[in-house]
mmCIF file of C-alpha atoms and ligand atoms in Angstrom:
data_model
loop_
_atom_site.group_PDB
_atom_site.id
_atom_site.type_symbol
_atom_site.label_atom_id
_atom_site.label_comp_id
_atom_site.label_asym_id
_atom_site.label_seq_id
_atom_site.Cartn_x
_atom_site.Cartn_y
_atom_site.Cartn_z
ATOM 1 C CA MET U 204 0.000 0.000 0.000
ATOM 2 C CA ALA U 205 1.365 3.390 -0.968
ATOM 3 C CA SER U 206 1.874 5.731 1.950
ATOM 4 C CA LYS U 207 2.519 9.409 1.930
ATOM 5 C CA VAL U 208 5.307 10.543 4.198
ATOM 6 C CA ALA U 209 5.656 14.191 4.989
ATOM 7 C CA GLU U 210 9.217 15.278 5.594
ATOM 8 C CA ILE U 211 10.096 18.596 7.068
ATOM 9 C CA THR U 212 12.858 20.738 5.597
ATOM 10 C CA GLN U 213 14.254 23.583 7.672
ATOM 11 C CA ILE U 214 14.788 26.733 5.653
ATOM 12 C CA LEU U 215 15.848 28.928 8.576
ATOM 13 C CA SER U 216 17.524 27.503 11.647
ATOM 14 C CA GLU U 217 17.066 28.821 15.161
ATOM 15 C CA SER U 218 20.540 30.399 15.153
ATOM 16 C CA GLN U 219 20.038 32.058 11.750
ATOM 17 C CA ILE U 220 16.766 33.556 12.973
ATOM 18 C CA GLN U 221 18.207 34.730 16.289
ATOM 19 C CA LYS U 222 21.206 36.351 14.604
ATOM 20 C CA ARG U 223 19.024 38.196 12.098
ATOM 21 C CA VAL U 224 16.519 39.324 14.733
ATOM 22 C CA SER U 225 19.415 40.796 16.749
ATOM 23 C CA GLU U 226 20.628 42.723 13.710
ATOM 24 C CA MET U 227 17.113 44.051 13.091
ATOM 25 C CA ALA U 228 16.720 45.076 16.750
ATOM 26 C CA ASP U 229 20.069 46.901 16.599
ATOM 27 C CA ARG U 230 19.089 48.790 13.474
ATOM 28 C CA ILE U 231 15.656 49.755 14.800
ATOM 29 C CA SER U 232 17.206 50.825 18.115
ATOM 30 C CA ARG U 233 19.640 53.114 16.263
ATOM 31 C CA GLU U 234 17.060 54.575 13.910
ATOM 32 C CA TYR U 235 14.431 55.150 16.605
ATOM 33 C CA SER U 236 16.740 56.417 19.314
ATOM 34 C CA GLY U 237 14.869 58.977 21.452
ATOM 35 C CA LYS U 238 11.570 58.355 19.622
ATOM 36 C CA ARG U 239 9.879 55.811 21.913
ATOM 37 C CA PRO U 240 8.162 53.872 19.121
ATOM 38 C CA ILE U 241 5.048 51.716 19.519
ATOM 39 C CA LEU U 242 5.564 48.265 18.005
ATOM 40 C CA ILE U 243 2.295 46.723 16.878
ATOM 41 C CA GLY U 244 2.353 42.938 16.617
ATOM 42 C CA ILE U 245 -0.114 41.425 14.173
ATOM 43 C CA LEU U 246 -1.636 38.363 15.848
ATOM 44 C CA LYS U 247 -1.218 35.570 15.914
ATOM 45 C CA GLY U 248 1.795 34.897 13.692
ATOM 46 C CA SER U 249 4.089 37.681 14.885
ATOM 47 C CA TYR U 250 4.054 36.898 18.615
ATOM 48 C CA MET U 251 7.395 35.060 18.738
ATOM 49 C CA PHE U 252 9.196 37.505 16.459
ATOM 50 C CA LEU U 253 7.851 40.466 18.451
ATOM 51 C CA ALA U 254 8.975 38.870 21.732
ATOM 52 C CA ASP U 255 12.530 38.262 20.488
ATOM 53 C CA LEU U 256 12.776 41.613 18.708
ATOM 54 C CA THR U 257 11.647 43.715 21.656
ATOM 55 C CA ARG U 258 13.783 41.691 24.080
ATOM 56 C CA ARG U 259 16.831 42.790 22.090
ATOM 57 C CA MET U 260 15.900 46.429 21.602
ATOM 58 C CA GLU U 261 17.990 48.888 23.529
ATOM 59 C CA ILE U 262 15.618 51.846 23.439
ATOM 60 C CA GLU U 263 12.372 52.652 25.224
ATOM 61 C CA HIS U 264 9.352 51.388 23.347
ATOM 62 C CA GLU U 265 5.760 50.264 23.792
ATOM 63 C CA ILE U 266 4.052 47.234 22.355
ATOM 64 C CA ASP U 267 0.461 46.725 21.285
ATOM 65 C CA PHE U 268 -1.469 44.204 19.203
ATOM 66 C CA MET U 269 -3.966 43.943 16.380
ATOM 67 C CA MET U 270 -5.644 40.884 14.986
ATOM 68 C CA VAL U 271 -7.145 40.630 11.531
ATOM 69 C CA SER U 272 -8.720 37.816 9.594
ATOM 70 C CA SER U 273 -8.947 37.381 5.855
ATOM 71 C CA TYR U 274 -11.562 35.628 3.773
ATOM 72 C CA ASP U 275 -9.304 34.172 1.151
ATOM 73 C CA ASN U 276 -11.237 30.896 1.020
ATOM 74 C CA ASP U 277 -14.327 32.744 -0.163
ATOM 75 C CA PRO U 278 -13.858 33.639 -3.855
ATOM 76 C CA HIS U 279 -16.314 36.550 -3.554
ATOM 77 C CA GLU U 280 -14.474 38.044 -0.620
ATOM 78 C CA SER U 281 -10.924 37.465 -1.804
ATOM 79 C CA GLY U 282 -8.566 39.916 -0.228
ATOM 80 C CA ASN U 283 -11.127 41.241 2.222
ATOM 81 C CA VAL U 284 -9.670 41.745 5.633
ATOM 82 C CA LYS U 285 -11.651 42.149 8.850
ATOM 83 C CA LEU U 286 -10.406 43.740 12.045
ATOM 84 C CA MET U 287 -10.855 41.233 14.899
ATOM 85 C CA LEU U 288 -8.926 42.995 17.689
ATOM 86 C CA ASP U 289 -7.949 46.638 17.803
ATOM 87 C CA LEU U 290 -5.206 48.583 19.573
ATOM 88 C CA SER U 291 -5.559 49.479 23.230
ATOM 89 C CA ARG U 292 -4.568 53.119 22.699
ATOM 90 C CA ASN U 293 -4.655 56.118 20.393
ATOM 91 C CA ILE U 294 -1.588 56.345 18.129
ATOM 92 C CA SER U 295 -2.076 59.886 16.834
ATOM 93 C CA GLY U 296 1.279 61.693 16.840
ATOM 94 C CA GLU U 297 3.249 58.532 17.723
ATOM 95 C CA HIS U 298 6.039 56.710 15.919
ATOM 96 C CA VAL U 299 4.492 53.373 14.952
ATOM 97 C CA ILE U 300 6.125 50.203 13.644
ATOM 98 C CA ILE U 301 3.942 47.357 12.365
ATOM 99 C CA VAL U 302 5.480 43.955 13.186
ATOM 100 C CA GLU U 303 4.497 41.116 10.811
ATOM 101 C CA ASP U 304 5.586 37.506 10.534
ATOM 102 C CA ILE U 305 5.302 37.195 6.758
ATOM 103 C CA VAL U 306 4.183 39.244 3.780
ATOM 104 C CA ASP U 307 2.670 37.198 0.993
ATOM 105 C CA SER U 308 0.176 38.874 -1.405
ATOM 106 C CA GLY U 309 0.429 42.037 0.688
ATOM 107 C CA LYS U 310 -3.341 42.316 1.157
ATOM 108 C CA THR U 311 -3.289 41.965 4.946
ATOM 109 C CA LEU U 312 -0.546 44.495 5.425
ATOM 110 C CA ASN U 313 -2.070 46.892 2.914
ATOM 111 C CA TYR U 314 -5.286 46.912 4.955
ATOM 112 C CA ILE U 315 -3.460 47.359 8.255
ATOM 113 C CA TYR U 316 -1.151 50.062 6.923
ATOM 114 C CA HIS U 317 -4.001 52.222 5.610
ATOM 115 C CA ASN U 318 -6.152 51.576 8.659
ATOM 116 C CA LEU U 319 -3.337 52.848 10.913
ATOM 117 C CA LEU U 320 -2.421 55.734 8.610
ATOM 118 C CA MET U 321 -5.918 57.175 9.046
ATOM 119 C CA ARG U 322 -5.182 57.495 12.770
ATOM 120 C CA LYS U 323 -2.459 60.023 11.986
ATOM 121 C CA PRO U 324 0.687 58.541 13.532
ATOM 122 C CA LYS U 325 3.788 60.754 13.375
ATOM 123 C CA SER U 326 5.520 58.007 11.382
ATOM 124 C CA LEU U 327 4.490 54.543 10.200
ATOM 125 C CA GLU U 328 6.888 51.816 9.083
ATOM 126 C CA ILE U 329 6.741 48.050 8.612
ATOM 127 C CA VAL U 330 9.032 45.301 9.850
ATOM 128 C CA THR U 331 8.516 41.731 8.694
ATOM 129 C CA LEU U 332 10.555 38.654 9.476
ATOM 130 C CA LEU U 333 9.772 36.956 6.155
ATOM 131 C CA ASP U 334 9.048 38.288 2.699
ATOM 132 C CA LYS U 335 7.633 36.093 -0.072
ATOM 133 C CA SER U 336 7.963 38.941 -2.559
ATOM 134 C CA GLU U 337 7.376 36.640 -5.547
ATOM 135 C CA ARG U 338 3.727 36.416 -4.470
ATOM 136 C CA ARG U 339 3.090 40.135 -4.074
ATOM 137 C CA GLU U 340 -0.158 41.466 -5.540
ATOM 138 C CA ILE U 341 -0.191 44.860 -3.841
ATOM 139 C CA GLU U 342 2.987 46.920 -3.649
ATOM 140 C CA ILE U 343 3.934 47.947 -0.131
ATOM 141 C CA ASP U 344 6.990 49.725 1.128
ATOM 142 C CA ILE U 345 8.557 47.500 3.791
ATOM 143 C CA LYS U 346 11.406 49.185 5.646
ATOM 144 C CA TYR U 347 12.854 46.209 7.529
ATOM 145 C CA VAL U 348 12.897 42.667 6.104
ATOM 146 C CA GLY U 349 14.468 39.733 7.917
ATOM 147 C CA PHE U 350 14.632 37.160 5.132
ATOM 148 C CA GLU U 351 13.446 36.849 1.552
ATOM 149 C CA ILE U 352 12.015 33.348 1.154
ATOM 150 C CA PRO U 353 10.893 31.308 -1.859
ATOM 151 C CA ASN U 354 7.253 30.745 -2.699
ATOM 152 C CA ARG U 355 6.528 27.882 -0.307
ATOM 153 C CA PHE U 356 4.136 27.475 2.596
ATOM 154 C CA VAL U 357 6.247 27.693 5.748
ATOM 155 C CA PHE U 358 5.571 27.214 9.455
ATOM 156 C CA GLY U 359 7.282 27.521 12.824
ATOM 157 C CA TYR U 360 8.552 30.483 14.875
ATOM 158 C CA GLY U 361 5.016 31.827 15.298
ATOM 159 C CA LEU U 362 3.703 30.790 11.881
ATOM 160 C CA ASP U 363 1.145 28.022 11.775
ATOM 161 C CA ASP U 364 0.098 25.192 9.569
ATOM 162 C CA ALA U 365 -3.624 24.860 10.397
ATOM 163 C CA GLU U 366 -2.907 26.318 13.874
ATOM 164 C CA MET U 367 -0.122 23.801 14.586
ATOM 165 C CA PHE U 368 3.652 24.179 14.942
ATOM 166 C CA ARG U 369 3.776 27.821 16.014
ATOM 167 C CA GLY U 370 6.108 26.879 18.885
ATOM 168 C CA LEU U 371 8.950 25.540 16.739
ATOM 169 C CA PRO U 372 12.118 27.648 17.152
ATOM 170 C CA PHE U 373 12.958 27.261 13.437
ATOM 171 C CA ILE U 374 11.097 27.780 10.144
ATOM 172 C CA ALA U 375 10.355 24.845 7.868
ATOM 173 C CA TYR U 376 8.240 23.586 5.013
ATOM 174 C CA ARG U 377 6.794 20.197 4.266
ATOM 175 C CA ASP U 378 8.026 17.955 1.475
ATOM 176 C CA GLU U 379 5.310 15.568 0.370
ATOM 177 C CA LYS U 380 6.785 12.305 -0.824
ATOM 178 C CA GLY U 381 4.528 9.569 -2.147
HETATM 179 P P1 LIG G 143 -1.075 38.266 2.647
HETATM 180 O O1 LIG G 143 -2.260 39.091 3.024
HETATM 181 O O2 LIG G 143 -1.337 37.436 1.415
HETATM 182 O O3 LIG G 143 0.207 39.072 2.531
HETATM 183 O O4 LIG G 143 -0.908 37.166 3.746
HETATM 184 C C1 LIG G 143 -0.323 37.433 4.929
HETATM 185 C C2 LIG G 143 -0.775 36.481 6.005
HETATM 186 O O5 LIG G 143 -1.034 35.154 5.504
HETATM 187 C C3 LIG G 143 0.344 36.343 7.002
HETATM 188 O O6 LIG G 143 0.205 37.310 8.010
HETATM 189 C C4 LIG G 143 0.183 34.922 7.484
HETATM 190 O O7 LIG G 143 -0.712 34.916 8.568
HETATM 191 C C5 LIG G 143 -0.431 34.182 6.325
HETATM 192 N N1 LIG G 143 0.602 33.463 5.550
HETATM 193 C C6 LIG G 143 1.077 33.763 4.323
HETATM 194 N N2 LIG G 143 2.002 32.890 3.921
HETATM 195 C C7 LIG G 143 2.141 32.006 4.927
HETATM 196 C C8 LIG G 143 2.985 30.824 5.118
HETATM 197 O O8 LIG G 143 3.806 30.431 4.274
HETATM 198 N N3 LIG G 143 2.834 30.198 6.303
HETATM 199 C C9 LIG G 143 1.967 30.588 7.274
HETATM 200 N N4 LIG G 143 1.169 31.672 7.136
HETATM 201 C C10 LIG G 143 1.251 32.366 5.974
HETATM 202 MG MG1 LIG G 144 0.212 37.263 10.033
#
């Protein structure tokens, strides 16, 4: 009987991720020195990245969260994004940094970016750990990118595969072998 075995291939190891996150925290700390930025983690995927990033930042900062859901499985609602959880404070006049796990088509981030821009922050930038730029449908200006990755579905380090594997310290994809 033929059986399908799923093998996992690591594309980013724990040490590669940790090294890169440190570099990103250093750069953000330099560029936001004296500005007390608010880092907004987009739930759920960014929780681990946000935790490591802010732990390594050497400047004063605040954190907050937003959660959005998309309806990509409904062909009539493709690209529609709904706000599920909003910020706990007003960001008018503040330096704001959106913290994402991964940018794929760009639809989620495009919604979040414009939603936050309407609240008149003093500045608004984006940091993402992963960028699947090959898949982009909407152009967005991302200031800080951790890693460019190929067009594959990945999981681990906060990212899920059907809500599983978020706790892995590395990032991997599945190789289906029949
Ligand atoms: P976008 O709106 O197409 O840019 O999709 C962004 C969102 O889709 C991310 O915030 C993730 O939650 C999810 N996503 C996209 N690609 C992956 C992946 O490879 N693994 C896990 N989640 C993903
Ligand atoms: Mg996400």
